[in-house]
Coordinates of C-alpha atoms and ligand atoms in Angstrom, one line a residue:
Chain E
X2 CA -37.6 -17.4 -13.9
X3 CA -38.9 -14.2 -13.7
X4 CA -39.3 -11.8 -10.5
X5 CA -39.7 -8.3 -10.0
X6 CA -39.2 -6.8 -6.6
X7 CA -40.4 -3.4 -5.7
X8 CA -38.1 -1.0 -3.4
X9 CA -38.9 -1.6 0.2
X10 CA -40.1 -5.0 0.0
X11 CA -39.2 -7.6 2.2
X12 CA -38.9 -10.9 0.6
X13 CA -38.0 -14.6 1.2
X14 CA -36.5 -17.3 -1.0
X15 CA -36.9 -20.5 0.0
X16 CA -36.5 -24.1 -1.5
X17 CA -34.3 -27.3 -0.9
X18 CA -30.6 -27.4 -0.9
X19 CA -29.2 -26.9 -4.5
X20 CA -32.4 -25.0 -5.5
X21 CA -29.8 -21.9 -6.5
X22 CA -31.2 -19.8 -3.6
X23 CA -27.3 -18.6 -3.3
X24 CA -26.9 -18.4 -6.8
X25 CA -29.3 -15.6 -7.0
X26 CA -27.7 -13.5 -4.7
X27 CA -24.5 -14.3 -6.6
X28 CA -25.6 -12.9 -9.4
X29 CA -27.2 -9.9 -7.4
X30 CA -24.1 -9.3 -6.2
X31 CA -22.3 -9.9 -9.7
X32 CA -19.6 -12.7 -8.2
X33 CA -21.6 -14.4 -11.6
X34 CA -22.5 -13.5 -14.6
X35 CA -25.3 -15.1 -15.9
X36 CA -25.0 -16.6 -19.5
X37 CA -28.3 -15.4 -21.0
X38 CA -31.2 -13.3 -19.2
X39 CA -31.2 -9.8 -17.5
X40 CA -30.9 -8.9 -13.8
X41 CA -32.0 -4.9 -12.9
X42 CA -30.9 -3.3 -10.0
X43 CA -32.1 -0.1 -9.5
X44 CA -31.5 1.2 -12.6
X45 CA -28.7 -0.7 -13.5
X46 CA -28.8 -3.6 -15.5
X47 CA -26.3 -6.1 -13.5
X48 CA -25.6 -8.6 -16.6
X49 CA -24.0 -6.3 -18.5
X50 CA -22.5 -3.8 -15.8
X51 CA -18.4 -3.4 -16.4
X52 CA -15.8 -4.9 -14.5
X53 CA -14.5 -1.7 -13.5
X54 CA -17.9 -0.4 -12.2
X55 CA -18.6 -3.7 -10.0
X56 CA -17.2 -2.4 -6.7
X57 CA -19.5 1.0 -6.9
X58 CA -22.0 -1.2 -7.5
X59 CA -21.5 -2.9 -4.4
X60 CA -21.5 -0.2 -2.2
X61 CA -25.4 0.3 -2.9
X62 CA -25.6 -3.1 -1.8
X63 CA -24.9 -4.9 1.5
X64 CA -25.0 -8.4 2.7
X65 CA -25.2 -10.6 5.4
X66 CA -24.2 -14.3 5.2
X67 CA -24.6 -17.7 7.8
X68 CA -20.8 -17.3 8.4
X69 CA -20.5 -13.9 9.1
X70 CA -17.4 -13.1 7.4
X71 CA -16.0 -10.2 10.1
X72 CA -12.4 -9.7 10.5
X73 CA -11.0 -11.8 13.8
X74 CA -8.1 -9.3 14.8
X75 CA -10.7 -6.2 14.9
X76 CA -12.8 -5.1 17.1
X77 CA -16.8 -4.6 16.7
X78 CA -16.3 -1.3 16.0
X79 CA -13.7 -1.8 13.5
X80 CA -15.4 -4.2 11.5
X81 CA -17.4 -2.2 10.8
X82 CA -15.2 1.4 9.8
X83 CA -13.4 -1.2 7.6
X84 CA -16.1 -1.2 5.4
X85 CA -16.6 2.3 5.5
X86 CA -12.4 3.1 5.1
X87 CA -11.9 0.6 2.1
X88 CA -14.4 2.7 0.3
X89 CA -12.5 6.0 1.2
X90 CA -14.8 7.4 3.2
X91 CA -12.8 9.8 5.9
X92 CA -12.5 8.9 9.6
X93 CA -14.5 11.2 11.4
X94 CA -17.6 10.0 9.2
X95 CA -16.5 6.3 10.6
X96 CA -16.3 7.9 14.0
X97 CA -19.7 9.4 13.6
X98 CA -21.4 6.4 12.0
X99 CA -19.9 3.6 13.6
X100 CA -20.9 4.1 17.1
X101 CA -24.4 5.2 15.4
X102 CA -25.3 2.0 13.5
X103 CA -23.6 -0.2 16.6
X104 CA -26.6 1.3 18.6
X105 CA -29.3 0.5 16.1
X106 CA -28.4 -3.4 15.9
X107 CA -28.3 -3.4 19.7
X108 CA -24.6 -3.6 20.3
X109 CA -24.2 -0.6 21.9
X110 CA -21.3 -1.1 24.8
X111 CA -20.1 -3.6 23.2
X112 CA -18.1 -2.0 20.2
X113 CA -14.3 -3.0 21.1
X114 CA -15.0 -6.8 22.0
X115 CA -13.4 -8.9 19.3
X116 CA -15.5 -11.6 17.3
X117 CA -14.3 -14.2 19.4
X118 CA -15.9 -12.3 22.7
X119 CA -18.9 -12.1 21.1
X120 CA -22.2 -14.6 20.4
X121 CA -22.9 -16.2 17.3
X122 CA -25.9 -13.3 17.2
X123 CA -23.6 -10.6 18.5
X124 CA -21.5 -11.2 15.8
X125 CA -24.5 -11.3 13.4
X126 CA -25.3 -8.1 14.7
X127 CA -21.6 -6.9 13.6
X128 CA -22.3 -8.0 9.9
X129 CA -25.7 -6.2 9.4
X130 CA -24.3 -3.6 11.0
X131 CA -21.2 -3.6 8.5
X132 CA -23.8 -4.2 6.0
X133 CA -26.0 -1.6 6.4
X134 CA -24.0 1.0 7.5
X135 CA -23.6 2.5 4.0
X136 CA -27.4 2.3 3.9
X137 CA -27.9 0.6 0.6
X138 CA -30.8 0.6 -1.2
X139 CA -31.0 -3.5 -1.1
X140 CA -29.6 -5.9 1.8
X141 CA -29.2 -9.4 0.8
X142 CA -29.1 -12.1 3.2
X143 CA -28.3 -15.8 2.4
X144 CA -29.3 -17.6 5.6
X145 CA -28.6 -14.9 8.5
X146 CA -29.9 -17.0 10.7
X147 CA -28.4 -20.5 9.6
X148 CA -26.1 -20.8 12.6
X149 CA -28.5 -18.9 15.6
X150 CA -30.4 -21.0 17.7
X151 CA -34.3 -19.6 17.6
X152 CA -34.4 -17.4 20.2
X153 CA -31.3 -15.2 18.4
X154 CA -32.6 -15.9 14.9
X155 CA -35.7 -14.2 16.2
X156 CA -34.0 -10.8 17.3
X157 CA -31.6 -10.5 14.0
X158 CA -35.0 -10.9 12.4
X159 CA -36.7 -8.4 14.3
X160 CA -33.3 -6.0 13.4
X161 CA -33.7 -6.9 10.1
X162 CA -37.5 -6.0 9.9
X163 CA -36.5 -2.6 11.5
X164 CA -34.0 -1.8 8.9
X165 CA -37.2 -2.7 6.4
X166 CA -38.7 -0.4 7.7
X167 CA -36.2 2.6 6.9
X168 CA -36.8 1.7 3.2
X169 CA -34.0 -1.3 2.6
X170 CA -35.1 -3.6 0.0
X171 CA -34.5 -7.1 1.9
X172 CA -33.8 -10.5 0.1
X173 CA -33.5 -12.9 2.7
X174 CA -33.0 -17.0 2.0
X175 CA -33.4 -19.0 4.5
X176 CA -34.5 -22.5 5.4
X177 CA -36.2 -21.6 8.6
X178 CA -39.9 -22.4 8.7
X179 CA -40.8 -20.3 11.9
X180 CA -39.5 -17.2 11.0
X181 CA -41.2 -17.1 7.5
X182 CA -44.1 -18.7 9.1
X183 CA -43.9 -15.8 11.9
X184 CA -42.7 -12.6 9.9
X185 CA -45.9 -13.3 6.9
X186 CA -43.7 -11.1 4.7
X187 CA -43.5 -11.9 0.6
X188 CA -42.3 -15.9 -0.1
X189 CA -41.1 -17.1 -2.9
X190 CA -40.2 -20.8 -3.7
X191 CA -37.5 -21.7 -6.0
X192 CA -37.0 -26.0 -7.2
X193 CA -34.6 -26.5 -9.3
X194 CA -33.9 -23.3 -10.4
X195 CA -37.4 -22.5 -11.2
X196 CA -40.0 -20.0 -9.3
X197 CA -43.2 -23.0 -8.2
X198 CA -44.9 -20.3 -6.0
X199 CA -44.5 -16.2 -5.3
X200 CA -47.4 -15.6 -2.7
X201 CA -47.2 -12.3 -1.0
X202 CA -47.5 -12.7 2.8
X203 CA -47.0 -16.3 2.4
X204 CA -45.9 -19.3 4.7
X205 CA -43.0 -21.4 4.4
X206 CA -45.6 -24.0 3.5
Chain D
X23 CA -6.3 7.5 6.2
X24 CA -6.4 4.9 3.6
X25 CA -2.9 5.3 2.8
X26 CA -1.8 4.2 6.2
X27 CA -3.5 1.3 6.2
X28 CA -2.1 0.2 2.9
X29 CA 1.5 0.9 4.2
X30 CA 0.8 -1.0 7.6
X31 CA -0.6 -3.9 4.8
X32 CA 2.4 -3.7 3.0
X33 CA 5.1 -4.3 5.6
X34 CA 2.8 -6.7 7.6
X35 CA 3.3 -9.0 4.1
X36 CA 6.2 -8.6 3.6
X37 CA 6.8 -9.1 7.3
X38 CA 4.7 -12.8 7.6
X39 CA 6.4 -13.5 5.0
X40 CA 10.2 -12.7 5.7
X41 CA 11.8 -16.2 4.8
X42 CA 10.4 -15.3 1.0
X43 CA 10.7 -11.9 1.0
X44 CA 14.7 -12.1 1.7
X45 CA 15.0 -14.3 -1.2
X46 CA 13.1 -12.2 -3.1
X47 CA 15.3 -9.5 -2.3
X48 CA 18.6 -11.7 -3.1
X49 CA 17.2 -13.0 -5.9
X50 CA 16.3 -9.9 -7.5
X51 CA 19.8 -7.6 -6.1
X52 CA 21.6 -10.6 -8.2
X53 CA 20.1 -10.1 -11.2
X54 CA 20.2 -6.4 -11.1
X55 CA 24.1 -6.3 -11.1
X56 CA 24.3 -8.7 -13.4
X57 CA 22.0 -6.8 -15.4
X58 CA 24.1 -3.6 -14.7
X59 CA 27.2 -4.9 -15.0
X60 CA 25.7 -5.8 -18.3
X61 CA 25.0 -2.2 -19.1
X62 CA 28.5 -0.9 -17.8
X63 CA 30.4 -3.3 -20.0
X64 CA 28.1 -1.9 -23.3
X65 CA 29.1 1.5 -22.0
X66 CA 32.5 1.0 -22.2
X67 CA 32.6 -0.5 -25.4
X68 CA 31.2 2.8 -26.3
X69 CA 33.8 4.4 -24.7
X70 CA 36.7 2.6 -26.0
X71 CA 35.7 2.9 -29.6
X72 CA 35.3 6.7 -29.1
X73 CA 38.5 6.7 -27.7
X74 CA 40.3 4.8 -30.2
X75 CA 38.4 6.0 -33.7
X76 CA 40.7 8.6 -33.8
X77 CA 43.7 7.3 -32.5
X78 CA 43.9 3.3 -34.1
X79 CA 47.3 3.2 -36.1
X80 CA 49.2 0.5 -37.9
X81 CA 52.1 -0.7 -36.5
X82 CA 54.7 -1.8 -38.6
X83 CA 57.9 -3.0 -36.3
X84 CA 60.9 -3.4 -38.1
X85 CA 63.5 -6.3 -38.0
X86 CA 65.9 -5.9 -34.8
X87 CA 69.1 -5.8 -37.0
X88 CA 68.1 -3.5 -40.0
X89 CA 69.8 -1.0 -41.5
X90 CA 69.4 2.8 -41.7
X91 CA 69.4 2.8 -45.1
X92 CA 66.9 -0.2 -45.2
X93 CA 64.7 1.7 -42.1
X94 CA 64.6 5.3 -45.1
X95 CA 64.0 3.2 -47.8
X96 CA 60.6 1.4 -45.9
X97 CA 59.3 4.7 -44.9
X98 CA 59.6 6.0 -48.4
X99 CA 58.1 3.1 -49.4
X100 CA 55.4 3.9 -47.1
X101 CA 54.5 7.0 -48.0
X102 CA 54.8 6.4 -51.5
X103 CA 51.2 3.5 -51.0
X104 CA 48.7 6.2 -51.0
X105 CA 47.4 5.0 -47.7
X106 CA 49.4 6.5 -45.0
X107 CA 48.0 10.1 -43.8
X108 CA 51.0 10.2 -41.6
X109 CA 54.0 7.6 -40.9
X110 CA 55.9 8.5 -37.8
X111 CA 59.1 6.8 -36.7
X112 CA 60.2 5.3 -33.2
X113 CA 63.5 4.5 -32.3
X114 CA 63.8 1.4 -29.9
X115 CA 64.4 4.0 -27.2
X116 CA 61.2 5.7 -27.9
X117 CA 59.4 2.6 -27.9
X118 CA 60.9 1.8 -24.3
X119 CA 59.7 5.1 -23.2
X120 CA 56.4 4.4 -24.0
X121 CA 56.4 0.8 -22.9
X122 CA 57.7 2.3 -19.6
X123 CA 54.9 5.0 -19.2
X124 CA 52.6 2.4 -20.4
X125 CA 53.6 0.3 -17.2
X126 CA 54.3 2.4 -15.2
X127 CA 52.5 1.0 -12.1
X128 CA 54.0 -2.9 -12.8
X129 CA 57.9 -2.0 -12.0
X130 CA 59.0 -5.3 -11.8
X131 CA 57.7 -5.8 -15.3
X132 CA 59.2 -2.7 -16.5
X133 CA 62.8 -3.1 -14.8
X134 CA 62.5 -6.9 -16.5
X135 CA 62.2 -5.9 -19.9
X136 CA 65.5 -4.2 -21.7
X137 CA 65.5 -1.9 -24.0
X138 CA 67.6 -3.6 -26.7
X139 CA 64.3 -5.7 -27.3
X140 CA 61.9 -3.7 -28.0
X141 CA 62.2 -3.2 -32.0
X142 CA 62.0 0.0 -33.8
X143 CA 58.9 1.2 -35.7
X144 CA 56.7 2.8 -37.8
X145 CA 53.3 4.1 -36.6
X146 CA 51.3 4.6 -39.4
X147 CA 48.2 7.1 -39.2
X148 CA 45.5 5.9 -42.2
X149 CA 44.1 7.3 -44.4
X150 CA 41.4 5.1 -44.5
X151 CA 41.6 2.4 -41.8
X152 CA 39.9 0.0 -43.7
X153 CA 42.8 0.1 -46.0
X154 CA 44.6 -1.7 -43.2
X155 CA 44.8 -5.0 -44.6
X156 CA 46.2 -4.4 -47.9
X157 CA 48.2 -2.2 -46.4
X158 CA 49.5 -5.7 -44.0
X159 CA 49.7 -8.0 -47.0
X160 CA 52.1 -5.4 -48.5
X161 CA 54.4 -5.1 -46.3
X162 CA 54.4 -7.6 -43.9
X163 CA 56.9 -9.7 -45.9
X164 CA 58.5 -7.2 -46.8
X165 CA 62.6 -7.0 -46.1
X166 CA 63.8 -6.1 -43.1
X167 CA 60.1 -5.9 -41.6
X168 CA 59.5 -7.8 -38.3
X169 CA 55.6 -7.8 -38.0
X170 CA 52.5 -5.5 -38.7
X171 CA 50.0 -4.8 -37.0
X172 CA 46.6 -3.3 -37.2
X173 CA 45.2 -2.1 -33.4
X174 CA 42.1 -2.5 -35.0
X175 CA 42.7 -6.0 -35.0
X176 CA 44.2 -6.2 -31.5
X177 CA 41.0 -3.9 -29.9
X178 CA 38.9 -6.6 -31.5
X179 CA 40.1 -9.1 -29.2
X180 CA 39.6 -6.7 -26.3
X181 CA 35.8 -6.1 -27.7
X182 CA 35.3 -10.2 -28.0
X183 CA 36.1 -10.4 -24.3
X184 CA 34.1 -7.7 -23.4
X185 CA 31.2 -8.7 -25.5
X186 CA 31.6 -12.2 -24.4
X187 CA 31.7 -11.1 -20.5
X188 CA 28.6 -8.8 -21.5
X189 CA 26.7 -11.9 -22.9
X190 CA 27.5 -14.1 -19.8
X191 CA 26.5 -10.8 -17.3
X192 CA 23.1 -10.7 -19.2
X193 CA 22.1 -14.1 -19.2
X194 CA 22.9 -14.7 -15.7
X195 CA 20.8 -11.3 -15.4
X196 CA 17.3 -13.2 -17.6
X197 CA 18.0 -16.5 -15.6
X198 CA 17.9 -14.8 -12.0
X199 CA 15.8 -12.3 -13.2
X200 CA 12.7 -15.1 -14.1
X201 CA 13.9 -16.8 -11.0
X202 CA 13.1 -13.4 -9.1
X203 CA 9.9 -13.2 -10.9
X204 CA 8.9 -16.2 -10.2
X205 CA 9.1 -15.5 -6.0
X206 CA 7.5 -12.9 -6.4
X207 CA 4.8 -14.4 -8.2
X208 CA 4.6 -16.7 -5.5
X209 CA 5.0 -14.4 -3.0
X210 CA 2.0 -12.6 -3.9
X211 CA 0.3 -15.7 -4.4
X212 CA 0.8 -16.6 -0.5
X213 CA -0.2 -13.0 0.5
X214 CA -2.8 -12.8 -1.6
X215 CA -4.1 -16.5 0.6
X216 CA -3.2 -14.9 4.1
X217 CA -5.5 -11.9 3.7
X218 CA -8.1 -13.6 1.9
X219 CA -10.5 -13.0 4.3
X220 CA -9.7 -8.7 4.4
X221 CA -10.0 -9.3 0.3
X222 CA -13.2 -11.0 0.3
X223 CA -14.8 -8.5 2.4
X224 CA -13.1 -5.5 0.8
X225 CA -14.5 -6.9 -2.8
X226 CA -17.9 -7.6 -0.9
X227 CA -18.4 -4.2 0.7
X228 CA -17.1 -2.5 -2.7
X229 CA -13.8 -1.5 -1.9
X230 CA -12.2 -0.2 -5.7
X231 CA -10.2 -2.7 -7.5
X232 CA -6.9 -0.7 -7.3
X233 CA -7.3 -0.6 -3.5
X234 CA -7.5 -4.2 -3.2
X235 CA -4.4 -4.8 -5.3
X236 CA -2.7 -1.8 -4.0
X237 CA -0.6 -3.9 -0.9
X238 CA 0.3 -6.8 -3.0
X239 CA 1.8 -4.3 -5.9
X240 CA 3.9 -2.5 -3.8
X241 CA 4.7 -5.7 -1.6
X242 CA 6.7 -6.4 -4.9
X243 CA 7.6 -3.0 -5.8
X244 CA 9.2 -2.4 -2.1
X245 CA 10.9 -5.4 -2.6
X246 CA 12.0 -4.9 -6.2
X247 CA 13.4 -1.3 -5.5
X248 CA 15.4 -2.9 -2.1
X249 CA 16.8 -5.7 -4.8
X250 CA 17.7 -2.6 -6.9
X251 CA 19.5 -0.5 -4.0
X252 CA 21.6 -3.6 -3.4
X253 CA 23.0 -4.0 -6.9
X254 CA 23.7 -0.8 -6.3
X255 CA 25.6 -0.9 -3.8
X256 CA 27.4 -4.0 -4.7
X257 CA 28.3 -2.0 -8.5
X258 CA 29.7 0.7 -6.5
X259 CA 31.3 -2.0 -4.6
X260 CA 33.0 -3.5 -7.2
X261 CA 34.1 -0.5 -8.9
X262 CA 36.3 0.7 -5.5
X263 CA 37.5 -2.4 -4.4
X264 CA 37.9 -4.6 -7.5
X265 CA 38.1 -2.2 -10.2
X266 CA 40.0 0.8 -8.7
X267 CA 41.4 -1.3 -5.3
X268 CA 42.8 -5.0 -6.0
X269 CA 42.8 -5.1 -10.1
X270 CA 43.9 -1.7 -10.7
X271 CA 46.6 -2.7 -13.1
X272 CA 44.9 -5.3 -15.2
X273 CA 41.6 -2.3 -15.5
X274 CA 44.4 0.2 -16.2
X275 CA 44.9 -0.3 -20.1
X276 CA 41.0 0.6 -20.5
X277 CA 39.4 3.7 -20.1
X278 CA 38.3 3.9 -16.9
X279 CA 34.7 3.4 -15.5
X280 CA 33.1 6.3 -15.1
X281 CA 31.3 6.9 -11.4
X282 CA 29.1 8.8 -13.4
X283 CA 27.9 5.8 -15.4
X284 CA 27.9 3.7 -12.1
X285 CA 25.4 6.5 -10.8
X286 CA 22.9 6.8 -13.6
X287 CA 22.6 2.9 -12.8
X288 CA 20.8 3.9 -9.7
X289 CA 17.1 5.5 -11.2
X290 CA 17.7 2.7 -13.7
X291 CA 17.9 -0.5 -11.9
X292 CA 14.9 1.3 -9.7
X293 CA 12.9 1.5 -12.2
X294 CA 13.3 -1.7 -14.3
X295 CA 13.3 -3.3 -11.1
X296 CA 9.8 -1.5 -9.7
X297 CA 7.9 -2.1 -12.9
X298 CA 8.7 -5.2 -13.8
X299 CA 7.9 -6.1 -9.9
X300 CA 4.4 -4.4 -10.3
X301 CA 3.7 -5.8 -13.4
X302 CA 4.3 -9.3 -12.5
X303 CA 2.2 -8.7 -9.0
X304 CA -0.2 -7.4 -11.1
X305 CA -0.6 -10.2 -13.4
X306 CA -0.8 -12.6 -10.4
X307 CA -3.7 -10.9 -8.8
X308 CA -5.4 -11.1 -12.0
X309 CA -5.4 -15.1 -11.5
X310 CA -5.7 -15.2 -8.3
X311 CA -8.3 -12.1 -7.1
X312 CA -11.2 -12.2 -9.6
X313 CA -13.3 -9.4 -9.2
Ligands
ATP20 N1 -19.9 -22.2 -9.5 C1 -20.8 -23.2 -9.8 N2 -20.7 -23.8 -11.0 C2 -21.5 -24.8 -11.3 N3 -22.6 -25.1 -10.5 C3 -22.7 -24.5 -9.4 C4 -21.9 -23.5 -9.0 N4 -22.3 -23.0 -7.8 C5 -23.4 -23.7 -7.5 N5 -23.7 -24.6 -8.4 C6 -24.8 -25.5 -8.5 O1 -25.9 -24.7 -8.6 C7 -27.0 -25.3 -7.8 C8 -27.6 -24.2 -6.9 O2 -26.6 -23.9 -5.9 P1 -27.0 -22.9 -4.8 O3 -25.7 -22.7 -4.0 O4 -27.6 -21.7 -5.3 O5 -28.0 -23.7 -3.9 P2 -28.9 -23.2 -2.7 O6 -30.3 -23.1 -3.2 O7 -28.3 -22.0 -2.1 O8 -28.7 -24.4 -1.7 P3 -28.5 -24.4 -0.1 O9 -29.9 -24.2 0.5 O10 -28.0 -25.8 0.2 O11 -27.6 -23.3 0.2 C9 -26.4 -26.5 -7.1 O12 -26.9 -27.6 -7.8 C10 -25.0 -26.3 -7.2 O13 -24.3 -27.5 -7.3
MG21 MG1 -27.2 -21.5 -0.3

């Protein structure tokens, strides 16, 4: 296959189960190296990016998944300055930022509830949050809405499309009709490894 | 900042983990004095052989009922072979002397011993000391000679045991030592599974390699340099209450061991201990934390 995605766009890969949906963004996020062709980020060409310089990489990247991944013994809050303190960033920029980002995704008031006194969307909330506060250039998502009922799928999508709007590339998979049906953003349809349709503002179809 | 939170990681693990980290420690400590024991016992090898180079004679002990005439006519003889620097003469009463200040400490020994049987002898500086053995065939059956000996020959025997004992120290040393290794292989192998969550996001989120490994290395380095204070302490141990306490008097014919060497053991043991630890912990992560 062959894709090239411009900065700023907002796209969505969709397909059946086993397509390789979550492969790409695998390989996007270099947990796999491909054995032949070339992925570009940026700049960079992933495929044939060093070990050593993976985890910088990364941090010009964020990502969202159906299970959330957030830390159960921290708080909202700290979820989120983890990701900031594992990259070295001081605390006052965490105590800055945090509280910052927690208001954007709608979370504000809520920042020291653990993950376990929040809703499946709340937490959501938490990992774009985590995920975007480092404002990377690109924010992958493989199914962020996989586990929401509609109604919360709809508002992570709507804090999604705002953080498009700032300038974040978005790669978004997902197996839900209504929201590429609704959002008429940049579709494209992988089978078997293998692009059958790119149509820009397209329908799940 | 970042510090801290490797620190708190770092005794959490160990913490969780206490059943395993204890035998880790135990494991480790044993080797380690085995392992310096080892190195205390090639010292004073060292030692002994510096001591002695100078000082090793041949003995020749003369027959209990000789002559005088017989005793002038062997040390004429003697100095007439070519290899004697020096040939020195003690009188059974000399030799008790010495026997006495000798064992000094062990009365009963000492006040069970007469003087009458001690023989008379010749102690024979070399010229060469590898001339020792001709020197033995020579005289040994000699007439009116008892016995000769070489304390070459005799501090060989005391070098065999040592070596022997030096041998045994070290191989119990590689035997715990790989056991040791081995827990904390697997040690960091459980760690590394009860913060694989915190991992997987720190890779995610681009945390640097060395910061994810950071609390497993040290897990094992802690634990390697606590292993290493307790050989310590069990050398210095041994050298008060075994060495210098209970088996004074069978120590007392060597040299003695020097605190000195027992404290040079200390940055030693630490730091065999701590980078081997690390290294292993290291390895591990390798297999188990791909980046
Ligand atoms: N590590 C791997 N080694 C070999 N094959 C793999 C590996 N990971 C995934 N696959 C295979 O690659 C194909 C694509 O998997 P992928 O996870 O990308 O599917 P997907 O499109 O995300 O599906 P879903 O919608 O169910 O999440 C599948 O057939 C899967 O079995
Ligand atoms: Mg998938």
């Amino acid at each position: 296959m062959n894709v090239f995605i411009d900065k700023g766009e907002f796209v969505f890969f969709i397909g059946p189960t086993g397509a390789g949906k979550s492969t790409i963004i695998k390989l996007l996020l270099r947990e796999e190296v491909p054995d032949k062709g070339k992925i570009s980020v940026g700049d960079i060409d992933v495929t044939r990016l060093r070990r050593w310089k993976t985890p910088a990489y990364r941090r010009s990247i964020g990502c969202v998944f159906q299970d959330f991944r957030l830390l159960p013994n921290r708080t909202a809050a700290e979820n989120v300055a983890f990701a900031l303190e594992v990259i070295g960033k001081p605390k006052s920029v965490a105590r800055r930022v945090v509280p910052e980002v927690l208001e954007l995704v709608g979370l504000g008031g809520k920042e020291h509830r653990y993950p376990h006194e929040l809703s499946g969307g709340e937490q959501q909330r938490v990992a774009v949050a985590r995920a975007f506060v480092n404002r990377p250039l690109l924010l992958l998502a493989d199914e962020p809405t996989g586990n929401l009922d509609p109604d919360t799928s709809i508002e992570i999508m709507r804090l999604l499309d705002r953080i498009s709007r700032t300038g974040t590339t978005i790669l978004m998979v997902t197996h839900d009709s209504n929201i590429v049906n609704q959002m008429r953003r940049r579709v494209i349809e992988i089978e078997n490894g293998q692009i059958v349709r790119d149509q820009a503002r397209g329908v799940y179809g | 900042m970042r510090a801290k939170y490797v620190m708190s990681e770092v005794f959490l693990g160990l913490w969780r983990n206490i059943s395993m980290t204890v035998a880790m420690i135990i494991t480790m400590a044993v080797s380690l004095t085995m392992l310096g024991a080892g190195l205390l016992l090639y010292n004073q090898v060292d030692v002994i052989e510096e001591y002695y180079q100078t000082n090793l004679e041949v003995v020749v002990y003369l027959d209990r009922d000789i002559t005088p005439e017989m005793t002038d006519q062997i040390k004429a003889e003697l100095e007439d072979s070519g290899y004697a620097a020096q040939v020195q003469y003690e009188s059974k009463e000399e030799a008790f002397e010495r026997f006495k200040d000798t064992f000094e400490e062990s009365e009963d020994l000492v006040n069970a011993v007469e003087a009458e049987v001690l023989p008379a002898a010749f102690r024979i500086k070399m010229n060469d000391i590898n001339d020792a053995d001709k020197l033995i065939a020579d005289f040994s059956e000699r007439e009116g000679v008892y016995q000769v000996t070489n304390q070459r020959d005799i501090l060989q025997q005391v070098f065999d045991i040592l070596g022997g004992a030096q041998r045994l120290t070290l191989i119990v040393a590689l035997v715990q030592g790989i056991a040791a290794l081995m827990l904390v292989a697997n040690t960091i192998q459980v760690a590394a599974y009860s913060r694989r969550r915190e991992v997987a996001i720190m890779k995610l989120v681009g945390a640097p390699n060395w910061f994810v490994q950071a609390p497993f290395v040290l897990e094992a380095v802690f634990a390697g340099v606590i292993g290493a204070i307790f050989a310590f302490a069990t050398l210095i141990a041994a050298k008060f209450l075994v060495i210098d306490g209970e088996f004074a008097d069978l120590f007392s014919l060597m040299p003695p061991i020097q605190m000195q060497s027992i404290l040079l053991l200390l940055p030693i043991l630490t730091g065999i201990s701590a980078v081997i630890s690390a290294i292993t912990a290291w390895i591990t992560l390798r297999f188990n934390i791909k980046v």
